[in-house]
Short mmCIF file of C-alpha atoms and ligand atoms in Angstrom, two decimals:
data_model
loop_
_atom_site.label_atom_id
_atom_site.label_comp_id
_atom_site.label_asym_id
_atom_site.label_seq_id
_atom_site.Cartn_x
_atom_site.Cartn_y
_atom_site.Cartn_z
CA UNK A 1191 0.00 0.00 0.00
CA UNK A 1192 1.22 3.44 -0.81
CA UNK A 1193 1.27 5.21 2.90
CA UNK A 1194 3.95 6.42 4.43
CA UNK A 1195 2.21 7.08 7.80
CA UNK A 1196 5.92 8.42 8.82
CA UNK A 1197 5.27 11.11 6.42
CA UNK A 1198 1.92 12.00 6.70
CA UNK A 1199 2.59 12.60 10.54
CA UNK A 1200 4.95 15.54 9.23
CA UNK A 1201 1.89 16.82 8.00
CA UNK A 1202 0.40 17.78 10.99
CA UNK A 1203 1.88 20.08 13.69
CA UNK A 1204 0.29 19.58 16.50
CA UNK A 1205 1.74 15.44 16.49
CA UNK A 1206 4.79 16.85 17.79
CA UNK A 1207 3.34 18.63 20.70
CA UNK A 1208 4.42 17.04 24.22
CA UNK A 1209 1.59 16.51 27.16
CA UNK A 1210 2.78 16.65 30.01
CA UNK A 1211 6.52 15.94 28.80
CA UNK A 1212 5.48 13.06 27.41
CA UNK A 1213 4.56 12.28 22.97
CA UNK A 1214 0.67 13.30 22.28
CA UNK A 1215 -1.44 9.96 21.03
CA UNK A 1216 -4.27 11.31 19.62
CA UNK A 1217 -6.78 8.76 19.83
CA UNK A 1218 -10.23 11.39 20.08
CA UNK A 1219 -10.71 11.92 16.44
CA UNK A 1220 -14.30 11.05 16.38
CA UNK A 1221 -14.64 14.13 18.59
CA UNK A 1222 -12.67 16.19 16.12
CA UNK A 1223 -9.32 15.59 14.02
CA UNK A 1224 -6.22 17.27 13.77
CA UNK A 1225 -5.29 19.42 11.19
CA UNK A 1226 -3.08 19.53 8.44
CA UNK A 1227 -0.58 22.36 7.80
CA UNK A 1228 -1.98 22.77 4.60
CA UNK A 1229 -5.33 23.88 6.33
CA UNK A 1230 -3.99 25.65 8.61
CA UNK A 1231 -1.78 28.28 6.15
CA UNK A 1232 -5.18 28.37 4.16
CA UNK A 1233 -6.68 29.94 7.00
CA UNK A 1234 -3.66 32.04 7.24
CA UNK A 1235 -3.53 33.28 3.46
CA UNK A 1236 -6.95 33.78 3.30
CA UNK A 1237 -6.99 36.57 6.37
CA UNK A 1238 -3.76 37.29 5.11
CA UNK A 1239 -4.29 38.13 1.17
CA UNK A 1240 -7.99 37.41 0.67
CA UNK A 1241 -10.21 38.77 3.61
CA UNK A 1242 -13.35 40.20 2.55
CA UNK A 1243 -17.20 39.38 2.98
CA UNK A 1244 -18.33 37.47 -0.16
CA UNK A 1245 -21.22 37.89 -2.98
CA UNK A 1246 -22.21 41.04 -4.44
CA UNK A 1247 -19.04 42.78 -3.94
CA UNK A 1248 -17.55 44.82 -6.70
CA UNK A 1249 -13.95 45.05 -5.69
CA UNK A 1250 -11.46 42.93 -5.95
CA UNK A 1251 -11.42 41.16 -3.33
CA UNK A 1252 -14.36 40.53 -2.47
CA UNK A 1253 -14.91 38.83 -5.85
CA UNK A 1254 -11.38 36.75 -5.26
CA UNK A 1255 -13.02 35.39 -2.31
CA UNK A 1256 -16.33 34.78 -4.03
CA UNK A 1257 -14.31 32.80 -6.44
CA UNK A 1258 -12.61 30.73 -3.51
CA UNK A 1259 -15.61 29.95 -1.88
CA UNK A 1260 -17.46 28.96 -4.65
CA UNK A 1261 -14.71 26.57 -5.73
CA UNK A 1262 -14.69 25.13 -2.62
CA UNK A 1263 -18.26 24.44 -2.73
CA UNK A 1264 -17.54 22.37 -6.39
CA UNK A 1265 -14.46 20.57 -4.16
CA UNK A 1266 -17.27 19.58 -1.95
CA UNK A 1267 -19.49 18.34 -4.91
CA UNK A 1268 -17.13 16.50 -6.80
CA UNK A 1269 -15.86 14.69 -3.03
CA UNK A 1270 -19.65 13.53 -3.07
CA UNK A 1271 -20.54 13.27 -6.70
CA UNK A 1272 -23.79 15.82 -5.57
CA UNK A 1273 -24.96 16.08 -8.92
CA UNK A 1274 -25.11 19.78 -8.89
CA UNK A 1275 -23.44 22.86 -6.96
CA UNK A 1276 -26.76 23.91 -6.11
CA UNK A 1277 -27.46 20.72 -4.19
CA UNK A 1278 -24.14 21.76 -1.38
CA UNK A 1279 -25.27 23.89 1.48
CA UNK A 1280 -22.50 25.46 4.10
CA UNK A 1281 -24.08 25.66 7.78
CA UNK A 1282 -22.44 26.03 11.06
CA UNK A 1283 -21.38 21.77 11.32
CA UNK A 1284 -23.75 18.46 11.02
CA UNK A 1285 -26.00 19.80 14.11
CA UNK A 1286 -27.07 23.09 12.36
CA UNK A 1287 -27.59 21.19 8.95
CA UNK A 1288 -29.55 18.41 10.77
CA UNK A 1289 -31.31 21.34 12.43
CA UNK A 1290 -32.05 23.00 9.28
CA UNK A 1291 -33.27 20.00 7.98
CA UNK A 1292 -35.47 18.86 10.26
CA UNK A 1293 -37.34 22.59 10.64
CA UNK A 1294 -37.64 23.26 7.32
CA UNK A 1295 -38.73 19.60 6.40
CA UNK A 1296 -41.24 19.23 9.28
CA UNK A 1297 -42.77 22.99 7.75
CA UNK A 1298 -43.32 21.85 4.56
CA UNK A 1299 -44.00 17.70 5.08
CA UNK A 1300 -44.51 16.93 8.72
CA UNK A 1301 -48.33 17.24 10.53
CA UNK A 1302 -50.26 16.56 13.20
CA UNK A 1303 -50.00 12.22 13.83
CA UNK A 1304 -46.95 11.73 11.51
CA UNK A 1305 -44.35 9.80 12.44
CA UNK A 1306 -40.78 10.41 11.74
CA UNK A 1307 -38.21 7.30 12.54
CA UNK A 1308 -35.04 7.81 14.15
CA UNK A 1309 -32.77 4.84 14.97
CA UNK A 1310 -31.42 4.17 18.64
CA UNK A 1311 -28.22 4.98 17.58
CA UNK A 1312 -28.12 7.96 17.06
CA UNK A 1313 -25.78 11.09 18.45
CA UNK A 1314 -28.00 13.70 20.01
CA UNK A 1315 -27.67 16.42 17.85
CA UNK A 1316 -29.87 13.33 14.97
CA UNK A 1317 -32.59 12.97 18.34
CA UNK A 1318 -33.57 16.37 19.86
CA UNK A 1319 -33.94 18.45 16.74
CA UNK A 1320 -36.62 15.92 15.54
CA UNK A 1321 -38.15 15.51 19.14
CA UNK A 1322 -38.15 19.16 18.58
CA UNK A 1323 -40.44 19.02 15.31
CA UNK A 1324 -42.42 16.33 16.66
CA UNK A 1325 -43.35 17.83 19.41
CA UNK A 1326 -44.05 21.41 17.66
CA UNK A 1327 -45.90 19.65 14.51
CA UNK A 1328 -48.13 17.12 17.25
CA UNK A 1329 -46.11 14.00 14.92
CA UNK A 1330 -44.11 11.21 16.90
CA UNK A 1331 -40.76 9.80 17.05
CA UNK A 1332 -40.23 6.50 16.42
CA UNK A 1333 -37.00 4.40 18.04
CA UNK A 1334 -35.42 1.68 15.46
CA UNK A 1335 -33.90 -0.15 18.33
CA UNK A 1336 -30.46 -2.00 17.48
CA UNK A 1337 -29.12 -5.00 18.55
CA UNK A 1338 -26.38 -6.51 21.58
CA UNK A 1339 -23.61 -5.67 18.88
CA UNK A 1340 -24.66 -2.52 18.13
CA UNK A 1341 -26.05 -3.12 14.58
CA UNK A 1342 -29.61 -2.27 13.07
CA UNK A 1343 -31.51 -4.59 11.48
CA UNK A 1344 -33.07 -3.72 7.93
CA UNK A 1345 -36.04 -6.61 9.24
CA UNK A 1346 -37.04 -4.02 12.18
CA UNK A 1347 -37.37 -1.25 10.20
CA UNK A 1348 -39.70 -3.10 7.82
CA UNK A 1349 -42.03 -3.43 10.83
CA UNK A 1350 -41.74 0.36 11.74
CA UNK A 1351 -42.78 1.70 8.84
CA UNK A 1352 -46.44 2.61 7.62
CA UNK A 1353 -48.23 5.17 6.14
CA UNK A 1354 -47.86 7.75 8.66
CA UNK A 1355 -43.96 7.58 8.40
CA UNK A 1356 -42.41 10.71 6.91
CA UNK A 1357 -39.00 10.65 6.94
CA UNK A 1358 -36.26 8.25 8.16
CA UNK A 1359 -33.20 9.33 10.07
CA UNK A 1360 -29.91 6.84 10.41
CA UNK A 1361 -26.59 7.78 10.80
CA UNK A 1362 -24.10 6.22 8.18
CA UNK A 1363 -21.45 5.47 11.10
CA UNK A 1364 -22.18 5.57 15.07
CA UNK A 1365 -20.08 7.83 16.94
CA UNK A 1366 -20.19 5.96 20.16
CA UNK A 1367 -19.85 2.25 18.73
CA UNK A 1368 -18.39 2.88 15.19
CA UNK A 1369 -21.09 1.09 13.44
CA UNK A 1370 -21.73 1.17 9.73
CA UNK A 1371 -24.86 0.96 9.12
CA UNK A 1372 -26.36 -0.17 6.08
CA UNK A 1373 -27.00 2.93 4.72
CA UNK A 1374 -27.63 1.63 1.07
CA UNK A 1375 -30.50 -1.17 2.02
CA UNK A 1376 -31.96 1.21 4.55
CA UNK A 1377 -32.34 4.08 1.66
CA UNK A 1378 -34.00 1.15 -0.89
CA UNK A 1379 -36.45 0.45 1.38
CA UNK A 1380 -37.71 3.78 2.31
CA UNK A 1381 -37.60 4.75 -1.40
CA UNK A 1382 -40.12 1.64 -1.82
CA UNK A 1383 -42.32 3.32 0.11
CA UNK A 1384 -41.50 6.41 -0.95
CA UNK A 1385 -40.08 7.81 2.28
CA UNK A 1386 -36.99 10.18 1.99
CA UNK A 1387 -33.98 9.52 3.93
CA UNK A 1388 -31.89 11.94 5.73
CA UNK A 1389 -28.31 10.63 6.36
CA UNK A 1390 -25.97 11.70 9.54
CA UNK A 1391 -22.54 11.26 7.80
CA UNK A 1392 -20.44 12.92 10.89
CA UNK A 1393 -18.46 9.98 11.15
CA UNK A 1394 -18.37 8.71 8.00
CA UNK A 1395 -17.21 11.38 5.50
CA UNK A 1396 -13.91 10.97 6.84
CA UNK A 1397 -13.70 7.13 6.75
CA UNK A 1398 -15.67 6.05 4.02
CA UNK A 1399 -15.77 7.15 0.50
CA UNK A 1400 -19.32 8.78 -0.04
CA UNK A 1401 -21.10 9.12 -3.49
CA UNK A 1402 -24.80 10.80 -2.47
CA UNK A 1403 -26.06 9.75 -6.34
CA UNK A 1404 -24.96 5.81 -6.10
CA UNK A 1405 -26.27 6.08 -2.56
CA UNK A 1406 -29.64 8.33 -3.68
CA UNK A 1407 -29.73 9.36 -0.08
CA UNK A 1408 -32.20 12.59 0.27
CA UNK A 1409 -30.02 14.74 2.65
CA UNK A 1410 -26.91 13.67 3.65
CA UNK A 1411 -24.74 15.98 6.01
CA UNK A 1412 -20.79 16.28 7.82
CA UNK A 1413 -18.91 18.86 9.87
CA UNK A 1414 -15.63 19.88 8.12
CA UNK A 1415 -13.96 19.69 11.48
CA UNK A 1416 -14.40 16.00 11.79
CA UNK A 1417 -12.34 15.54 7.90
CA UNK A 1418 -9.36 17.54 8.78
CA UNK A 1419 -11.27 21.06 8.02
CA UNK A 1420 -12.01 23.62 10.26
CA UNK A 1421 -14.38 23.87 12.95
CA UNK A 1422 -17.11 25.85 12.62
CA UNK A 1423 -18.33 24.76 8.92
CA UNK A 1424 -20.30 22.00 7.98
CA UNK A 1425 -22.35 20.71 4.65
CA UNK A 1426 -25.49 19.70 4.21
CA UNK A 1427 -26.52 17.47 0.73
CA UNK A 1428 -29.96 17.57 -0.22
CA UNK A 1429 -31.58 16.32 -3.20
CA UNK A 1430 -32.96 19.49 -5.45
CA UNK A 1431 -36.79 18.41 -5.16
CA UNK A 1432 -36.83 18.62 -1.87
CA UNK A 1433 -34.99 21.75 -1.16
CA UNK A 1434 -36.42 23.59 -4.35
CA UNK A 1435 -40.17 22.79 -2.01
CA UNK A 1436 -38.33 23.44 1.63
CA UNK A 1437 -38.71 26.51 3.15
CA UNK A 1438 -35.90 28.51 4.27
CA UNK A 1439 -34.70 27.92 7.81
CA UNK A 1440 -32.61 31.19 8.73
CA UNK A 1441 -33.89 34.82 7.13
CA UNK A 1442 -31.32 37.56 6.10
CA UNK A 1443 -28.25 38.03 3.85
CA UNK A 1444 -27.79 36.48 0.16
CA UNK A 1445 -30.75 34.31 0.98
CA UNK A 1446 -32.80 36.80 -0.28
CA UNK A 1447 -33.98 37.36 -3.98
CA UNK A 1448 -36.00 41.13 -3.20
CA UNK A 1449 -37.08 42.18 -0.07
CA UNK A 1450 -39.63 45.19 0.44
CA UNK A 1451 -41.94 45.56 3.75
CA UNK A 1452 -44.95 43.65 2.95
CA UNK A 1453 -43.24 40.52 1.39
CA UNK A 1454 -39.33 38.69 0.61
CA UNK A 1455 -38.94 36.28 -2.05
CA UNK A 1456 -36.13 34.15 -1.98
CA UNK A 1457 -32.68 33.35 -3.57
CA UNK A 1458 -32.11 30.13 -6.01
CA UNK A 1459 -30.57 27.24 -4.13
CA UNK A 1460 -28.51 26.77 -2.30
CA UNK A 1461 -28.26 30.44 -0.76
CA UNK A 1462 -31.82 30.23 0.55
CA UNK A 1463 -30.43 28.31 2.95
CA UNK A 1464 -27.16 30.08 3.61
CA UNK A 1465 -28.50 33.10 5.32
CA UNK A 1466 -26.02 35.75 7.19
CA UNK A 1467 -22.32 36.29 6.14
CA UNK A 1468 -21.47 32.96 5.31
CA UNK A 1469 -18.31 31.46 7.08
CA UNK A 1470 -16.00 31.72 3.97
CA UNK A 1471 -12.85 31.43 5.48
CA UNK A 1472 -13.49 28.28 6.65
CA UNK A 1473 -15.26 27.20 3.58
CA UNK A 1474 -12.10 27.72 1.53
CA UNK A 1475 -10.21 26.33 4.13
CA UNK A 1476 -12.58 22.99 3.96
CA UNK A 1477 -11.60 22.45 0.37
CA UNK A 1478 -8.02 22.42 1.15
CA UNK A 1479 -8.77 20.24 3.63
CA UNK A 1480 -10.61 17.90 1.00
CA UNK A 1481 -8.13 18.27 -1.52
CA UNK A 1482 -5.68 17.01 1.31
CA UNK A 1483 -7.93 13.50 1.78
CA UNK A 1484 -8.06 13.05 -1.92
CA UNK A 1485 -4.36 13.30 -2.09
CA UNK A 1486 -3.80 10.62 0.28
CA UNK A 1487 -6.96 8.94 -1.19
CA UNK A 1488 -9.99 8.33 1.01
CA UNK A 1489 -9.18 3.73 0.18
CA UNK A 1490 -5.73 4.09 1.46
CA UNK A 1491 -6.98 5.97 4.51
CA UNK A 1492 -9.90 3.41 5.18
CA UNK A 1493 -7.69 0.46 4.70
CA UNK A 1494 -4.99 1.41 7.10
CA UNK A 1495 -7.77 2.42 9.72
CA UNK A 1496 -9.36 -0.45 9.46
CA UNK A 1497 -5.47 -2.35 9.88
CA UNK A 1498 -5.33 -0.09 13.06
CA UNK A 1499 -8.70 -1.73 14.37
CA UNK A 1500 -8.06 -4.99 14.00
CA UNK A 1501 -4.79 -4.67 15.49
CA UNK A 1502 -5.98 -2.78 18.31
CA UNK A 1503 -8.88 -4.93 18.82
CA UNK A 1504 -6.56 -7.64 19.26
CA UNK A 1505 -4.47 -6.05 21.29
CA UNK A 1506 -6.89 -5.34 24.09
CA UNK A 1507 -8.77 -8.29 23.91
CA UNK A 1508 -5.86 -9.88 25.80
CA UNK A 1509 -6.99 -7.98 28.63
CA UNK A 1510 -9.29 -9.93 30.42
CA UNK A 1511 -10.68 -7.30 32.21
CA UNK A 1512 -11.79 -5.23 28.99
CA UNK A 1513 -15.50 -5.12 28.49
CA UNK A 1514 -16.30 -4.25 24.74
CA UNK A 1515 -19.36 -2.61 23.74
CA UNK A 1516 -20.80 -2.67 20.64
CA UNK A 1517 -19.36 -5.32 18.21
CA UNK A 1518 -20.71 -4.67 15.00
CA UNK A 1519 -19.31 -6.79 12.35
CA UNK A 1520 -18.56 -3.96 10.01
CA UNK A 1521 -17.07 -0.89 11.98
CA UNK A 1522 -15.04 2.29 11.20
CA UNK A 1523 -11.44 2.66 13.77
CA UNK A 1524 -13.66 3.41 16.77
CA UNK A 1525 -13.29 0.94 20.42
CA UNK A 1526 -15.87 1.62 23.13
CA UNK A 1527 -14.66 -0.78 26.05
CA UNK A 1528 -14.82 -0.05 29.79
CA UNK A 1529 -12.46 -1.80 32.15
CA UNK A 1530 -14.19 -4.25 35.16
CA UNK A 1531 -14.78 -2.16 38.39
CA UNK A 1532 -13.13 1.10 36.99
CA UNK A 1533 -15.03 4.31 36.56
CA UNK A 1534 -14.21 5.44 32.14
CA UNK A 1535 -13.39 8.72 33.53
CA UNK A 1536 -10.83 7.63 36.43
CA UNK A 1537 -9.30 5.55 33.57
CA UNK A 1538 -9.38 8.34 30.88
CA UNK A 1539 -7.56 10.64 33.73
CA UNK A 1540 -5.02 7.84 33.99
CA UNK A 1541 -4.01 7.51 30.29
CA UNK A 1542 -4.03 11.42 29.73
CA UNK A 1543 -1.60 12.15 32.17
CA UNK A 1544 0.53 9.33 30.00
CA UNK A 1545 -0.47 11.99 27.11
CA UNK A 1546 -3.13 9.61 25.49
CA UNK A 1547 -6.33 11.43 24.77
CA UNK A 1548 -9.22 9.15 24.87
CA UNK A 1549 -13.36 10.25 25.13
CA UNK A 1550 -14.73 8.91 27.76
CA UNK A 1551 -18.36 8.99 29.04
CA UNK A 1552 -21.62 8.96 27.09
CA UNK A 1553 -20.43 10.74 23.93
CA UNK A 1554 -23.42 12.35 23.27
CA UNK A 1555 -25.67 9.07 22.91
CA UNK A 1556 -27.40 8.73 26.35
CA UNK A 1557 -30.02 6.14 24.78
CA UNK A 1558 -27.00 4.21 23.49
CA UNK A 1559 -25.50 3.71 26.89
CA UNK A 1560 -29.07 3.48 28.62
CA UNK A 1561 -29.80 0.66 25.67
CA UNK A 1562 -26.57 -1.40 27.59
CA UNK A 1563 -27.25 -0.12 30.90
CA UNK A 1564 -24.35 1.94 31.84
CA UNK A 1565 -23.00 5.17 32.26
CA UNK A 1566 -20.44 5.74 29.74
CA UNK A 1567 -17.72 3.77 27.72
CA UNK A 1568 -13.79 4.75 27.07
CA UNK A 1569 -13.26 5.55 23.20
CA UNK A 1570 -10.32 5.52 21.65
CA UNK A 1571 -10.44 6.35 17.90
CA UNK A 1572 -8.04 6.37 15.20
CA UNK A 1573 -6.92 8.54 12.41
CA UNK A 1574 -4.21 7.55 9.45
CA UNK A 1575 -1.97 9.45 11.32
CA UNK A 1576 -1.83 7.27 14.44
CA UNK A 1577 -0.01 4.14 14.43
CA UNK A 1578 0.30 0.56 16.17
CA UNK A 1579 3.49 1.91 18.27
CA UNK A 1580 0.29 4.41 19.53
CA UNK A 1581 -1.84 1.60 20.39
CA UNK A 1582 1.18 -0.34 22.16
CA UNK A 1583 0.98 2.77 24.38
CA UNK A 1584 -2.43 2.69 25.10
CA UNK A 1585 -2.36 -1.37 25.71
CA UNK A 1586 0.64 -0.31 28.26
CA UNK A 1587 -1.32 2.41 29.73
CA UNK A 1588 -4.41 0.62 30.52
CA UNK A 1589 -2.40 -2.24 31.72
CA UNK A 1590 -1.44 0.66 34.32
CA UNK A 1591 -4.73 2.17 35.31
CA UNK A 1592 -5.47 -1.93 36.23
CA UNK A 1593 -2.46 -1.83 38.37
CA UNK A 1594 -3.03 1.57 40.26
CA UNK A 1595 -7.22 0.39 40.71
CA UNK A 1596 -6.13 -2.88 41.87
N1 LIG B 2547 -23.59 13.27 14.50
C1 LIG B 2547 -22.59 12.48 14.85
C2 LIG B 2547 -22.68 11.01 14.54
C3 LIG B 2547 -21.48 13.01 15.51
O1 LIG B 2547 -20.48 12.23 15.87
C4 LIG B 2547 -21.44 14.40 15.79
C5 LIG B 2547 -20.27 15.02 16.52
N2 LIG B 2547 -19.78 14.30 17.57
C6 LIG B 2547 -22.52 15.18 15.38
C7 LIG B 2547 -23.58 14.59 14.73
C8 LIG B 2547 -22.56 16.65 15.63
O2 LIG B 2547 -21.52 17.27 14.95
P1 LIG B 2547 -21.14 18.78 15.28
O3 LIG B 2547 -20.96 18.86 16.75
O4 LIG B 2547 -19.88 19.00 14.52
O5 LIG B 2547 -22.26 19.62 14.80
#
């Protein structure tokens, strides 16, 4: 395989950074990922050379970084195959497009008995905004529980479905577990029945390679900070016949068309959903961070990930004392475990004093840990820039915290 991980950890700054006078091993990217020099002196140039607010501008730069943001927006299609530019919406991250989504959806489709599905899975920010909705629109939420390992089953869905169901909500990959769901056979059924499909790619994007028209997902939306990008920018696919019939969400800016007193019409998609000064800066600084995946090449990433997992997962299970949760049989580099008789947080204090970041707790998926009946999990997840010497570490660490606990 052509990855140097060696190299690629050059790429990225912060690697080198000591905690604690000890090596940083990074092992919370499913909470966010590190960044690449490449994004970072984008951010850089553009305050630098570029800085100045976009659309309608008639100077210089403001059209230069028009041009950059648009062209980040076409990185952002082509990294999806969205079949048009129109169909790629910037919002704040995946909870402000999910957000967006769900209000503007429920406006237009959702009333008083419907029933909108929503798997047990799910991260919070794919549960409240449609409890929201529900509860404002009088419709009901429906749980697609999941199994022991963690894995939803196409066969329960089938029986959740009817004629009052609206709109089905899944994430393509779990944060908590690192489940990948069957994203493709959960999209064919719905479409059977003619129910659209909104897709919670926040851990996925940066995993798995993701064509929206192969897929024909209806919405499908990521935070940039999560792929390498920025914080603070996110993108939300939808399919044009739906947002063409969606209302907007957010009123003010470029998505207007004409405004007067008495009435507004609207701007052509997709900035009648991109209301307010848009965050350009990170927008451009997205697409560099895009362009940096495609350069190592989103396979080679998800094949030495998964390498990482296996050998990690082997790795721990030779600590008796290791309780796994959620073995699904087809996962992204995530390990939830919790260690027998030891509190995830007085073992996640442990490691990080050894400079190993972990997550630990509910990560944002209370029903998950309420579905196995505890209160949170240690996760360590990996990015192609962490490496098995990493995972020895951790393995030696936790070995530790079992010592010290007794
Ligand atoms: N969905 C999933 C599956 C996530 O992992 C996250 C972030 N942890 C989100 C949604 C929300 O993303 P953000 O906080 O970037 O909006």
């Amino acid at each position: 395989m052509n990855f140097d991980v060696n190299t690629i950890r050059e790429d990225f700054p912060i690697l080198k950074e000591k905690i604690y006078n000890k090596p940083l091993i990074y092992f919370d990217n499913a909470a966010t990922t590190q960044k690449p020099k490449a994004v970072i002196d984008k951010i850089v140039e553009v305050y630098t050379k570029y800085n100045s607010n976009i659309h309608r501008g008639v100077h210089y730069l403001s059209n230069k970084a028009t041009t950059l943001t648009e062209e980040a927006r076409q990185i952002v299609q082509n990294f999806i195959n969205a079949g048009s530019e129109k169909e790629v919406i910037f919002t704040r991250g995946a909870t402000e497009g999910i957000n967006l989504i769900a209000n503007s959806f429920a406006e237009k489709y959702i009333n008083k008995g419907d029933e909108i599905i929503v798997s047990e899975l799910e991260h919070h920010s794919n549960l409240v905004p449609w409890q929201l909705v529900a509860k404002k629109y009088g419709a009901k939420v429906i749980k697609w529980p999941f199994n022991d390992k963690g894995e939803l089953s196409i066969e329960v869905l089938k029986s959740l479905i009817n004629d009052k169901t609206k709109i089905i909500t899944v994430n393509h990959v779990s944060n908590s577990l690192g489940t990948i769901n069957p994203i493709e056979d959960i999209i064919k059924i719905a479409h059977s029945k003619s129910i659209p499909v909104m897709i919670d790619g926040a851990q996925a994007i940066q995993h798995i390679a993701v064509d929206v028209q192969a897929l024909d997902c209806d919405f499908y939306v990521f935070s940039g900070h999560k792929i390498y990008g920025p914080t603070g920018i996110g993108v939300i696919y939808g399919k044009e016949k739906w947002l063409e019939q969606m209302p907007p969400y957010q009123g003010g800016g470029e998505m207007i068309d004409t405004v007067s007193f008495e009435e507004t019409t609207f701007n052509e998609l997709p900035f009648k959903f991109e209301a307010g000064t848009p965050n350009y800066v990170d927008t451009i600084a997205l697409g560099e961070a895009i362009k940096y995946v495609e350069s190592i090449g989103i396979d080679n990433i998800a094949a030495y990930e998964h390498e990482l997992l296996e050998y990690a997962q082997k790795k721990l299970e030779t600590i008796p004392q290791i309780e796994f949760i959620g073995t699904a049989t087809n996962k992204t580099s995530v390990i939830s475990f919790n260690i027998k008789g030891i509190h995830s947080f007085d073992a996640g204090t442990i490691l990080d004093k050894m400079g190993i970041a972990v997550r630990t707790g509910t990560h944002c998926t209370e029903p998950v840990m309420q579905h196995f009946n505890i209160n949170g999990t240690i996760r360590a997840s990996f990015a192609f820039y962490n490496t098995k010497e990493e995972i020895n570490e951790l393995y030696n660490g936790l070995i530790k915290v079992i010592e010290l606990f007794g």
